[in-house]
PDB file of N, CA and C in Angstrom:
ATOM      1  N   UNK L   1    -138.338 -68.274  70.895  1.00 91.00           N
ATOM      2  CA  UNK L   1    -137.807 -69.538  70.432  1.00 91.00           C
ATOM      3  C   UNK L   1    -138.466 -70.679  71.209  1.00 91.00           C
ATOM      4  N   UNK L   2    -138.739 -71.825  70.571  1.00 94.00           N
ATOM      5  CA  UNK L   2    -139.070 -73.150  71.075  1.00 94.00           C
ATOM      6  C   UNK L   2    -138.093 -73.649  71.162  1.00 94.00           C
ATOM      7  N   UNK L   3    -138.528 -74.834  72.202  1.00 94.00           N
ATOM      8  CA  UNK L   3    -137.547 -76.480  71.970  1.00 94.00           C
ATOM      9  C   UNK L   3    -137.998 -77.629  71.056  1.00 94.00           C
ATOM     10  N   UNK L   4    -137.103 -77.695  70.356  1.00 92.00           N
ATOM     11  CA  UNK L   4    -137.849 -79.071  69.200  1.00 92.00           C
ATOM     12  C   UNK L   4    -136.533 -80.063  69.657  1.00 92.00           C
ATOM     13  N   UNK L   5    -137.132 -81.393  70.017  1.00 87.00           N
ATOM     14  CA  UNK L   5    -136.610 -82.502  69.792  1.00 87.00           C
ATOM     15  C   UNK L   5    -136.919 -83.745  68.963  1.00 87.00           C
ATOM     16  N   UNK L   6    -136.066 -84.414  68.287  1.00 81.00           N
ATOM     17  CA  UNK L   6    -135.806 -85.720  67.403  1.00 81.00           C
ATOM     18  C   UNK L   6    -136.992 -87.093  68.574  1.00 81.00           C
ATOM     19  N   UNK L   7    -137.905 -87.430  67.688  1.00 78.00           N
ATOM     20  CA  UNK L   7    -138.857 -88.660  68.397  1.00 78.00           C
ATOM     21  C   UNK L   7    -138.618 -89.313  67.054  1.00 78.00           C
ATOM     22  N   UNK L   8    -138.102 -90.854  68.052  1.00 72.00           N
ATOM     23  CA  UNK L   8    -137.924 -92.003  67.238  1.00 72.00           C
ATOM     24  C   UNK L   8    -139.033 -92.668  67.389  1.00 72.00           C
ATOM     25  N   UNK L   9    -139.343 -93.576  65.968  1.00 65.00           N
ATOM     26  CA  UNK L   9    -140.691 -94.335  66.150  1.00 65.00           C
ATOM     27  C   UNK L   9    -139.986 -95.962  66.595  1.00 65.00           C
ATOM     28  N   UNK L  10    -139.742 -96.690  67.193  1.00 60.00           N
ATOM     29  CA  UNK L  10    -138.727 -98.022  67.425  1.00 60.00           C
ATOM     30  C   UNK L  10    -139.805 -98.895  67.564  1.00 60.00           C
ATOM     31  N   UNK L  11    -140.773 -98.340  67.266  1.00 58.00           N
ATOM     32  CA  UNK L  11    -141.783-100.559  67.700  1.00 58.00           C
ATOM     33  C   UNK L  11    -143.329 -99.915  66.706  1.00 58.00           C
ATOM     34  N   UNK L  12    -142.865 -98.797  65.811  1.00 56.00           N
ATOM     35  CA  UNK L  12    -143.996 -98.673  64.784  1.00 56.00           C
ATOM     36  C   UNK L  12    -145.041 -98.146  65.431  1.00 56.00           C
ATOM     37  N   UNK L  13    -145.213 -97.851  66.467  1.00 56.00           N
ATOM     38  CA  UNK L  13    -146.422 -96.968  67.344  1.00 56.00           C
ATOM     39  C   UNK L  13    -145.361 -95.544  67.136  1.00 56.00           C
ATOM     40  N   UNK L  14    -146.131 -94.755  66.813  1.00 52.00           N
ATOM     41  CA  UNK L  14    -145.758 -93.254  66.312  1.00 52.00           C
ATOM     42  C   UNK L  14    -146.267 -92.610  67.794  1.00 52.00           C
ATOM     43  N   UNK L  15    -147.445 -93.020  68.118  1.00 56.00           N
ATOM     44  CA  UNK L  15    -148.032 -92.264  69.571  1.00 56.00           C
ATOM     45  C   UNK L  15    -147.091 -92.348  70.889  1.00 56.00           C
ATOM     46  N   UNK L  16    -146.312 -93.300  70.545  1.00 54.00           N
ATOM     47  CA  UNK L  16    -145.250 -93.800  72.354  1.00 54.00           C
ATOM     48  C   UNK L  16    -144.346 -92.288  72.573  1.00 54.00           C
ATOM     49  N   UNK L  17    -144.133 -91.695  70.990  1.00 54.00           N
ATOM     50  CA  UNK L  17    -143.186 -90.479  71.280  1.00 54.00           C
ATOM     51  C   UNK L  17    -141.663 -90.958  71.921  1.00 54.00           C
ATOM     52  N   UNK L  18    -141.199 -92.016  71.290  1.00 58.00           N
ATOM     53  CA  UNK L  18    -139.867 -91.895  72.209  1.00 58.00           C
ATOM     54  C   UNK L  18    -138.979 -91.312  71.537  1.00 58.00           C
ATOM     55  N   UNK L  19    -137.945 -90.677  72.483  1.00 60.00           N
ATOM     56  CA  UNK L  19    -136.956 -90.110  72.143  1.00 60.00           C
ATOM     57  C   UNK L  19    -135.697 -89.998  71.888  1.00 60.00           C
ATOM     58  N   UNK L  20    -134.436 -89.588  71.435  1.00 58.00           N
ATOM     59  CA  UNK L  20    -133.273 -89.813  71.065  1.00 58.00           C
ATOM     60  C   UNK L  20    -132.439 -89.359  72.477  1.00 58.00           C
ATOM     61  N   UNK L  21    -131.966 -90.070  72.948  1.00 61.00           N
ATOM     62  CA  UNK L  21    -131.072 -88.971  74.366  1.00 61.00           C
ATOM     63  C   UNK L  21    -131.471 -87.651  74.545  1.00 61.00           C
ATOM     64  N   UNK L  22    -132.324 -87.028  74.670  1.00 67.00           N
ATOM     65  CA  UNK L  22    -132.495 -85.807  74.897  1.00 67.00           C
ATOM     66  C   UNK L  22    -131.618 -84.926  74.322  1.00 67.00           C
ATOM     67  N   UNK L  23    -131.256 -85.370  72.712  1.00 77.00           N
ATOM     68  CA  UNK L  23    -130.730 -84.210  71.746  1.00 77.00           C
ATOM     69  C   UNK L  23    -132.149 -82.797  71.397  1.00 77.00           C
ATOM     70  N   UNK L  24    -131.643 -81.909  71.847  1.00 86.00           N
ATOM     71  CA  UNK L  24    -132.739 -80.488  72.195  1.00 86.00           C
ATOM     72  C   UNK L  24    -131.979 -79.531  70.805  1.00 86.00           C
ATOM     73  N   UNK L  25    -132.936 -78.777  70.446  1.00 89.00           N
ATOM     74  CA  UNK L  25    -132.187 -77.348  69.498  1.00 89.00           C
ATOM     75  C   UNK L  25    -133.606 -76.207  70.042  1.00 89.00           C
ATOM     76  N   UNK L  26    -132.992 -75.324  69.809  1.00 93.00           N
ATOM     77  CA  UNK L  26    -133.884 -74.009  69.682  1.00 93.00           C
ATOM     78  C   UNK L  26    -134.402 -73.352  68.501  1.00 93.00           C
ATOM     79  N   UNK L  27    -135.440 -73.076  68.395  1.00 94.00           N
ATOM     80  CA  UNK L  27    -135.757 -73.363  67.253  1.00 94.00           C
ATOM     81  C   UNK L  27    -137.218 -71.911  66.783  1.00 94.00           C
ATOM     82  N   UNK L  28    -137.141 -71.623  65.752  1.00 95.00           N
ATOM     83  CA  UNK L  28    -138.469 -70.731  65.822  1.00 95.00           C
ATOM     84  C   UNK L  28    -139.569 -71.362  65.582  1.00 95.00           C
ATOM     85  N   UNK L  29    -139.312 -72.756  64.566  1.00 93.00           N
ATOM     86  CA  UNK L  29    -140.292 -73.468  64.354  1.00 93.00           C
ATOM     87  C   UNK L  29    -139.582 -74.981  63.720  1.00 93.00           C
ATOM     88  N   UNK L  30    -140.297 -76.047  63.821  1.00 90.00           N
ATOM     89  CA  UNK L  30    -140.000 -77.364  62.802  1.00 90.00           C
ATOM     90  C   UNK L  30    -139.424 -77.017  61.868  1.00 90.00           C
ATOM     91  N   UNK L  31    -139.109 -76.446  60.959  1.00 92.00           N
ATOM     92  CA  UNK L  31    -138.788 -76.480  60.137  1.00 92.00           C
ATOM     93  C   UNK L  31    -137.029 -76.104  60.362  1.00 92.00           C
ATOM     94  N   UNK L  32    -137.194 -74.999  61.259  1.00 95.00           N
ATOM     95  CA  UNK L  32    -135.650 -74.537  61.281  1.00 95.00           C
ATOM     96  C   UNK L  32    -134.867 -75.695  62.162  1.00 95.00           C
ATOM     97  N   UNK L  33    -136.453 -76.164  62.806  1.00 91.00           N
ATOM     98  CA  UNK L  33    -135.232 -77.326  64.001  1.00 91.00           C
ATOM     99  C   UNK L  33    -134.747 -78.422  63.062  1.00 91.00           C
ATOM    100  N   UNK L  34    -135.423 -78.718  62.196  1.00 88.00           N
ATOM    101  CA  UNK L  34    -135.059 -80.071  61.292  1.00 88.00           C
ATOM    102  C   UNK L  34    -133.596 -79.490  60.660  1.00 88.00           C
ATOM    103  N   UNK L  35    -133.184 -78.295  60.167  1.00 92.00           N
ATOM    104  CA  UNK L  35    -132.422 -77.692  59.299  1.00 92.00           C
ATOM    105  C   UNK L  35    -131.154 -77.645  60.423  1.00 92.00           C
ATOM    106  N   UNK L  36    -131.585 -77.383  61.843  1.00 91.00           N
ATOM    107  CA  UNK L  36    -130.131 -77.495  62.842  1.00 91.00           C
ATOM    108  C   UNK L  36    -129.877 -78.851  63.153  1.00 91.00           C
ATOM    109  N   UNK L  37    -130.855 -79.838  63.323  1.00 86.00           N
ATOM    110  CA  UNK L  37    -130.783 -81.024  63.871  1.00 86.00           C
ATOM    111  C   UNK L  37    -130.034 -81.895  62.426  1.00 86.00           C
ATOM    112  N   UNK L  38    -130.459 -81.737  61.480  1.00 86.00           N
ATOM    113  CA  UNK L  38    -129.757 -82.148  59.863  1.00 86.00           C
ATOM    114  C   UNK L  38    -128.184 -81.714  60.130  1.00 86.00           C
ATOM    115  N   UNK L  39    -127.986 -80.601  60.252  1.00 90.00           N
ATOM    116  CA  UNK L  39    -126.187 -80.094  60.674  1.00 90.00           C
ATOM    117  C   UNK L  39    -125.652 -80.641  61.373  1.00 90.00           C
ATOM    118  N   UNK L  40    -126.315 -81.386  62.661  1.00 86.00           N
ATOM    119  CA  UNK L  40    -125.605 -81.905  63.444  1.00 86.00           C
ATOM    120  C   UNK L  40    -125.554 -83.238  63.593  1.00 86.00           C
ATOM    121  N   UNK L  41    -126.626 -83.850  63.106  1.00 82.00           N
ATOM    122  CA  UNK L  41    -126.838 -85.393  63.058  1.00 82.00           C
ATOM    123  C   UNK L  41    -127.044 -85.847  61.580  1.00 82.00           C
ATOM    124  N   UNK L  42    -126.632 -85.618  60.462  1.00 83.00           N
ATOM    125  CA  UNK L  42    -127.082 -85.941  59.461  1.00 83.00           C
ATOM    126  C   UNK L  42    -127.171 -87.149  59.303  1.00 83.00           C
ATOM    127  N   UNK L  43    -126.095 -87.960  59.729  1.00 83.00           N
ATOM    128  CA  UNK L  43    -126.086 -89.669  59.230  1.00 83.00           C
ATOM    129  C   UNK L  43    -126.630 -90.228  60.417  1.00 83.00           C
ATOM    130  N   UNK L  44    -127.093 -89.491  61.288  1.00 76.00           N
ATOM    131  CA  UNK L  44    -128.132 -90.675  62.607  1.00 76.00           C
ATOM    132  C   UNK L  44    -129.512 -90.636  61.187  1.00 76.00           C
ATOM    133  N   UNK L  45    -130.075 -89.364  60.863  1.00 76.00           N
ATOM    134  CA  UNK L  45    -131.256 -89.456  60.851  1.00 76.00           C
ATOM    135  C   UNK L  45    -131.702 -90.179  59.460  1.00 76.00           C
ATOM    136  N   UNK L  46    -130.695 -89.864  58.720  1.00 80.00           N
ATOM    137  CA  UNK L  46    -130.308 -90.920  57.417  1.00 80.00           C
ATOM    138  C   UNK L  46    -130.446 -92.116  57.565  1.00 80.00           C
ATOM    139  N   UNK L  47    -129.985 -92.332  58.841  1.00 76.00           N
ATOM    140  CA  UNK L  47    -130.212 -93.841  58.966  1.00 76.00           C
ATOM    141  C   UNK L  47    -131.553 -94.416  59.615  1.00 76.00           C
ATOM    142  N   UNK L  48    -132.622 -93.740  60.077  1.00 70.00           N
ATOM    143  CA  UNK L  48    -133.612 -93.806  60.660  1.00 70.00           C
ATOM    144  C   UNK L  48    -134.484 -93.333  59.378  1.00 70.00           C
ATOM    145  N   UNK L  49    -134.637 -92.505  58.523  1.00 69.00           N
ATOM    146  CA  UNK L  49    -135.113 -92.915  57.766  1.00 69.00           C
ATOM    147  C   UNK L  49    -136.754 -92.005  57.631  1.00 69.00           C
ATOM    148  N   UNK L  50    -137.346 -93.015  57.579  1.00 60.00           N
ATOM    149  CA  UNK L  50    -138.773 -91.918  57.911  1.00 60.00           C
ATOM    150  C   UNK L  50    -139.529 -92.340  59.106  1.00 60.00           C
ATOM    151  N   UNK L  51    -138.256 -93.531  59.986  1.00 70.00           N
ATOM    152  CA  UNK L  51    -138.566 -93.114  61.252  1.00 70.00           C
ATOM    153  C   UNK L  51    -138.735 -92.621  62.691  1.00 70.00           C
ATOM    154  N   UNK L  52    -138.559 -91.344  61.949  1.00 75.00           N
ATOM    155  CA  UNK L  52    -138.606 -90.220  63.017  1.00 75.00           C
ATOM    156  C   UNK L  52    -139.300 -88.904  62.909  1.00 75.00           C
ATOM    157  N   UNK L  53    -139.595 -87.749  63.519  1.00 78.00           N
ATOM    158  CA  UNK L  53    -139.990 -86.776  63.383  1.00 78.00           C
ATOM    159  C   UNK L  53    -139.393 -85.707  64.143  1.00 78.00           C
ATOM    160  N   UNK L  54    -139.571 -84.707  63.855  1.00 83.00           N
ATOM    161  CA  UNK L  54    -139.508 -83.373  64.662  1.00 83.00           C
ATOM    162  C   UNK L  54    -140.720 -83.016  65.505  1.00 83.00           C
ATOM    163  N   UNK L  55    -140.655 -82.702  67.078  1.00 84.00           N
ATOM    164  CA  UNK L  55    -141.634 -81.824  67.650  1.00 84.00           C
ATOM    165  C   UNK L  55    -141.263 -81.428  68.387  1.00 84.00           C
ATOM    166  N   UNK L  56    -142.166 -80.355  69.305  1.00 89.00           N
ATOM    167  CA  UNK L  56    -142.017 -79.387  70.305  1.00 89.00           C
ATOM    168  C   UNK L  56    -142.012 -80.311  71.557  1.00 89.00           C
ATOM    169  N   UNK L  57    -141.064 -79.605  72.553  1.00 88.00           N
ATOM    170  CA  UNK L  57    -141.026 -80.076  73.914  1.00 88.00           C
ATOM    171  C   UNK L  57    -142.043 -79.322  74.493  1.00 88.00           C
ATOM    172  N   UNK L  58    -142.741 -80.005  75.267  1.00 79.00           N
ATOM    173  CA  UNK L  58    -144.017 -79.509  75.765  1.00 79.00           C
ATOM    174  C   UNK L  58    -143.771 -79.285  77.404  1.00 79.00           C
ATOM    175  N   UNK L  59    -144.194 -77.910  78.156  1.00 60.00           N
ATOM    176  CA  UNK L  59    -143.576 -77.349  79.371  1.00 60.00           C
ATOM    177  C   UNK L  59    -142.137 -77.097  79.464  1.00 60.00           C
ATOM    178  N   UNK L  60    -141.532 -76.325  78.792  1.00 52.00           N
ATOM    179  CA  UNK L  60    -140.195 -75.911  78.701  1.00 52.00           C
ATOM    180  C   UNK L  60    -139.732 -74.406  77.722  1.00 52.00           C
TER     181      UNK L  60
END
């Protein structure tokens, strides 16, 4: 299993990678993390819109 966390884009630079409070899931891949992170946050990410993404925590 990986760690995938929620990166908000907040000033339109996609590269800054910032992040949501350190909301974490375990995950086998993006796809399943989007599908746990959707269960648990549905109306944050609804409201963000398309700006945000899913990725891997990197060293962990």
């Amino acid at each position: 299993m990986k760690t995938f966390r929620i990166y908000i884009d907040f000033d339109g630079r996609r590269e800054d990678g910032e992040y949501l409070d350190g909301r974490k899931v375990q995950a086998k891949d993006e796809d399943e993390a989007w599908e746990k992170f959707y269960k648990k946050f549905a109306i944050e990410l609804d409201l963000f819109g398309a700006g945000y993404w899913i990725g891997e925590v990197d060293n962990e």
